[in-house]
Structures are given as structure tokens and as C-alpha cells.
Short mmCIF file of N, CA and C in Angstrom, two decimals:
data_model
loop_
_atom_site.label_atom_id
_atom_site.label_comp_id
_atom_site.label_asym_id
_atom_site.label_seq_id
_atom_site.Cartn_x
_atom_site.Cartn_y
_atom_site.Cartn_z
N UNK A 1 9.49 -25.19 6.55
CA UNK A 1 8.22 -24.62 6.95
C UNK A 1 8.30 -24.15 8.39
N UNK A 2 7.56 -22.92 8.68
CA UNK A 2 8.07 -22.40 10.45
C UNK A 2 6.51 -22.75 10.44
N UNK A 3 6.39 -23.48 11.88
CA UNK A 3 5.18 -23.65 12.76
C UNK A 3 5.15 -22.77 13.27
N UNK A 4 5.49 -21.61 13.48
CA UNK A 4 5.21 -20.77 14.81
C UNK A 4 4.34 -19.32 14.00
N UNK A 5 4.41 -19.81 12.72
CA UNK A 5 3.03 -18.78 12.38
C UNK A 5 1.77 -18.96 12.16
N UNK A 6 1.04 -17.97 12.40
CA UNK A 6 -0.29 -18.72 12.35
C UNK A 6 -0.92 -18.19 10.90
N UNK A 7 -1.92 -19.23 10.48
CA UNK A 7 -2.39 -18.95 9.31
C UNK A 7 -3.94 -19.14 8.98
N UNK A 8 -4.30 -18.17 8.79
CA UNK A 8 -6.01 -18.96 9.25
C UNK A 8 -6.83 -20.10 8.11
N UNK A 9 -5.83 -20.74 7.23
CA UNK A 9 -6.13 -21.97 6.33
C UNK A 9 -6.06 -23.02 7.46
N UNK A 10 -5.48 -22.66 8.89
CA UNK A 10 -5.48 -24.09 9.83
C UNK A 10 -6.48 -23.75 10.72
N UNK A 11 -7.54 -23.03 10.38
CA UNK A 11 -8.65 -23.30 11.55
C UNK A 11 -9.81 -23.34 10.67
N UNK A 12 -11.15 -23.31 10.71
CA UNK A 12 -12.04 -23.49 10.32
C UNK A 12 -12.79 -21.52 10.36
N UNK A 13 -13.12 -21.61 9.26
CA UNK A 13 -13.86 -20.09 8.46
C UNK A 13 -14.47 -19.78 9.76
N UNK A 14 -14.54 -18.47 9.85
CA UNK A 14 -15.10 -17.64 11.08
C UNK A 14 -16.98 -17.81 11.14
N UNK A 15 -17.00 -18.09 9.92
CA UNK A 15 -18.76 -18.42 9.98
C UNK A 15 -19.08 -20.10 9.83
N UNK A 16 -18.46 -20.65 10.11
CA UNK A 16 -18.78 -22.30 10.03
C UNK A 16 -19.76 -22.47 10.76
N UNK A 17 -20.95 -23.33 10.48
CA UNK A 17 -21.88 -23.78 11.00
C UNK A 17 -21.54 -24.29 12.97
N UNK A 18 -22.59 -24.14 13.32
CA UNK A 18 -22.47 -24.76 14.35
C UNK A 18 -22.42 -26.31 14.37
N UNK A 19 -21.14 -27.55 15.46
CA UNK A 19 -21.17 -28.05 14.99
C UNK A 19 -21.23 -28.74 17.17
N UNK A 20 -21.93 -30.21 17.04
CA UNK A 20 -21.86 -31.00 18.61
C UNK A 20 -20.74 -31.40 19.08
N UNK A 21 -19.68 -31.33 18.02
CA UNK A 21 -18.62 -32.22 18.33
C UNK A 21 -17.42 -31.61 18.47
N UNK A 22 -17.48 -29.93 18.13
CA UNK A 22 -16.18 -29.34 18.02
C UNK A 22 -16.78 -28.06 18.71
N UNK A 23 -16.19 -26.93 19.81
CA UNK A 23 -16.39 -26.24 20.31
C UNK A 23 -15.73 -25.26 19.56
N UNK A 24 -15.88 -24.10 19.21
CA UNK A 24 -15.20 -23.14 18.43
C UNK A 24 -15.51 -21.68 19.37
N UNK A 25 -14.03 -20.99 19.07
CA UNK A 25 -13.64 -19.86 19.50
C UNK A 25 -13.62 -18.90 18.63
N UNK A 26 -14.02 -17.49 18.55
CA UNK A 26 -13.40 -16.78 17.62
C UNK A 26 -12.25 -16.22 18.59
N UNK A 27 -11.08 -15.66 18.26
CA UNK A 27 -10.06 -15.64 19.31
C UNK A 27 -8.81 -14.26 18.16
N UNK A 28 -8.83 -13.56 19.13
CA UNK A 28 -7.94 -12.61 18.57
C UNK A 28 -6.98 -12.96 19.13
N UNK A 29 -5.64 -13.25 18.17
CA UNK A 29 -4.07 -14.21 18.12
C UNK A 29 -3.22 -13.47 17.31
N UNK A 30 -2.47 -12.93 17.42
CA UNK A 30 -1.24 -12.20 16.33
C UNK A 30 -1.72 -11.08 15.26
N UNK A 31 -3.14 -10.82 16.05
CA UNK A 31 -3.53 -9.00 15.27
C UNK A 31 -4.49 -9.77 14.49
N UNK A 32 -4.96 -10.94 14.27
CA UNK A 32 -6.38 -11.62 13.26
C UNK A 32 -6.88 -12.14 14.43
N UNK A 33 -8.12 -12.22 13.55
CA UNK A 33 -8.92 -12.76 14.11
C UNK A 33 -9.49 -14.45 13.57
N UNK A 34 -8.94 -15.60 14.88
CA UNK A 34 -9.36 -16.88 13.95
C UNK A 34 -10.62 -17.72 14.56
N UNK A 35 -10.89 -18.94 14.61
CA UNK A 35 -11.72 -19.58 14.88
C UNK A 35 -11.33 -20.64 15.15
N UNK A 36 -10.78 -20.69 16.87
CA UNK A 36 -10.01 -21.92 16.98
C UNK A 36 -11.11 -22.57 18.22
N UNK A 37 -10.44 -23.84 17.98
CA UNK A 37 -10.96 -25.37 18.54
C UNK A 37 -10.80 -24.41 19.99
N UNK A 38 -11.32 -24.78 20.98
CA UNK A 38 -11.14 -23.98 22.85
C UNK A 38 -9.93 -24.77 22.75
N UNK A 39 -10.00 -26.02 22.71
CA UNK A 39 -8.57 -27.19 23.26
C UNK A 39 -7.83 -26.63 23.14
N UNK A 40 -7.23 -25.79 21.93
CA UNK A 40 -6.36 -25.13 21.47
C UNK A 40 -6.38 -23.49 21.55
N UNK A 41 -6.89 -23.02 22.75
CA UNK A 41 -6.78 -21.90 23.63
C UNK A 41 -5.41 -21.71 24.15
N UNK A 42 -4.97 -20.95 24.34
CA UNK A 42 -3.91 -20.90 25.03
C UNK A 42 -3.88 -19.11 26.06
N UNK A 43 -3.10 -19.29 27.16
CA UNK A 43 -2.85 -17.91 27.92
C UNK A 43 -1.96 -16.91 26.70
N UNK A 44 -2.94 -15.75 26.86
CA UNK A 44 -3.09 -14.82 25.82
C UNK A 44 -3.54 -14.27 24.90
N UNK A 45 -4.66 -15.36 24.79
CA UNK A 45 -5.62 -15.46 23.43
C UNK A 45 -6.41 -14.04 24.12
N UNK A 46 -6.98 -13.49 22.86
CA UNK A 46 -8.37 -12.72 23.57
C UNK A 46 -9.66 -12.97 22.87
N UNK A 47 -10.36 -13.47 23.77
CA UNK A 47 -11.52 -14.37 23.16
C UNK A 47 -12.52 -13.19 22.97
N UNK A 48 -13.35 -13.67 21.84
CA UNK A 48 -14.59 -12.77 21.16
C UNK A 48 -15.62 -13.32 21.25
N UNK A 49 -16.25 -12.63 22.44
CA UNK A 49 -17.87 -13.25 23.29
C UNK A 49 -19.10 -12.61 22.29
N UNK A 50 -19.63 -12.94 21.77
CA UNK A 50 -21.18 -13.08 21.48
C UNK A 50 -21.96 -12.87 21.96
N UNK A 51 -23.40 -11.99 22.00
CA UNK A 51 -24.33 -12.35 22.51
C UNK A 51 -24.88 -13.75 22.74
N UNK A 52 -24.92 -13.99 24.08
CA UNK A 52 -25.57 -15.58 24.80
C UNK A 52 -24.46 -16.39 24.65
N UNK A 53 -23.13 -16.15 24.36
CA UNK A 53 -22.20 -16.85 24.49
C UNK A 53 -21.21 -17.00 25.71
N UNK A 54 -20.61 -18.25 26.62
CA UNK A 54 -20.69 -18.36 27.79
C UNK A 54 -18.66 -18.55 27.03
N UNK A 55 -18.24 -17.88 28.75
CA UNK A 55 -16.50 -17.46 28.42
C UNK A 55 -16.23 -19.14 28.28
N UNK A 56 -15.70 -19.82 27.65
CA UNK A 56 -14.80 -21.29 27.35
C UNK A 56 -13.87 -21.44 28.59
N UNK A 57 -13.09 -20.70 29.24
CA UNK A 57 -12.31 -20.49 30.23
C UNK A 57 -12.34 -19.24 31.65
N UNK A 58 -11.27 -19.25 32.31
CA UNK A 58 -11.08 -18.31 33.45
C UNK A 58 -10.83 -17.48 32.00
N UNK A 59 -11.13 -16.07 31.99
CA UNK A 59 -11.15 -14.96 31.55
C UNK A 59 -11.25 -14.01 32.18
N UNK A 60 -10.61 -12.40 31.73
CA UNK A 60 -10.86 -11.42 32.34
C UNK A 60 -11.69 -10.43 31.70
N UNK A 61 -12.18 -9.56 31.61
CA UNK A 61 -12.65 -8.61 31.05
C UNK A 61 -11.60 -7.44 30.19
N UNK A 62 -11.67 -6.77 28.89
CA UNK A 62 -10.62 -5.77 28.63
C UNK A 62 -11.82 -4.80 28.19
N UNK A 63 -13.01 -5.24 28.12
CA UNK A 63 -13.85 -4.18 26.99
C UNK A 63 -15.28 -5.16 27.78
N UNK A 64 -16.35 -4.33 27.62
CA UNK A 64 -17.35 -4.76 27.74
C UNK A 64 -18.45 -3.86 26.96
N UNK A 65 -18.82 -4.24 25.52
CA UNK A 65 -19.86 -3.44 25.02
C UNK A 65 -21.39 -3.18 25.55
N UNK A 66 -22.18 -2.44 25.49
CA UNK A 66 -23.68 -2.68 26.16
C UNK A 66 -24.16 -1.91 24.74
#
């Protein structure tokens, strides 16, 4: 089995409820788009901000819709 691919059966569905105990990212990673834990952020991710949603980390800007 190679760990070094990603598969989105290891994160939780892009519409999962909101939950107190787990912080969730939607995060563009290897051309998909997944829904990972922040903990498991890493340099390179490109995170997918929401309306009223606050950046998880130092971030930069690549796009800013209005």
C-alpha cells in the first residue's frame, strides 16, 4: 500500500456537519478538493475560505472573490 497518496475515503465528506471537537478544512491538495482536520494542514495546502470563515493559519492570498 503507498501512503503518499491521497484519497478522500481518509477525510471526512466535504459537507459533514459541523462538529466542537474537530476543526475542518476544505483544502485544495493534489488537484481535489478534501476536508481535512487543520492539525493536518501542511505548507502548500490551499485553503478554501467561506463566507465568515476565519484563515486556520499564516496564509497568503492567491484569489480573492467579492
Amino acid at each position: 500500500m503507498q501512503y503518499n497518496v491521497w484519497n478522500k475515503s481518509f477525510f471526512p465528506h466535504l459537507e459533514s456537519p459541523y462538529s466542537p471537537c474537530l476543526s475542518l478544512q476544505w483544502t485544495l491538495r493534489a488537484g481535489q478538493v478534501y476536508n481535512v482536520p487543520v492539525p493536518l494542514l501542511v505548507k502548500g495546502d490551499i485553503i478554501l475560505l467561506r463566507p465568515s470563515h476565519k484563515a486556520p493559519a499564516r496564509c497568503k492570498a492567491l484569489q480573492v472573490l467579492t
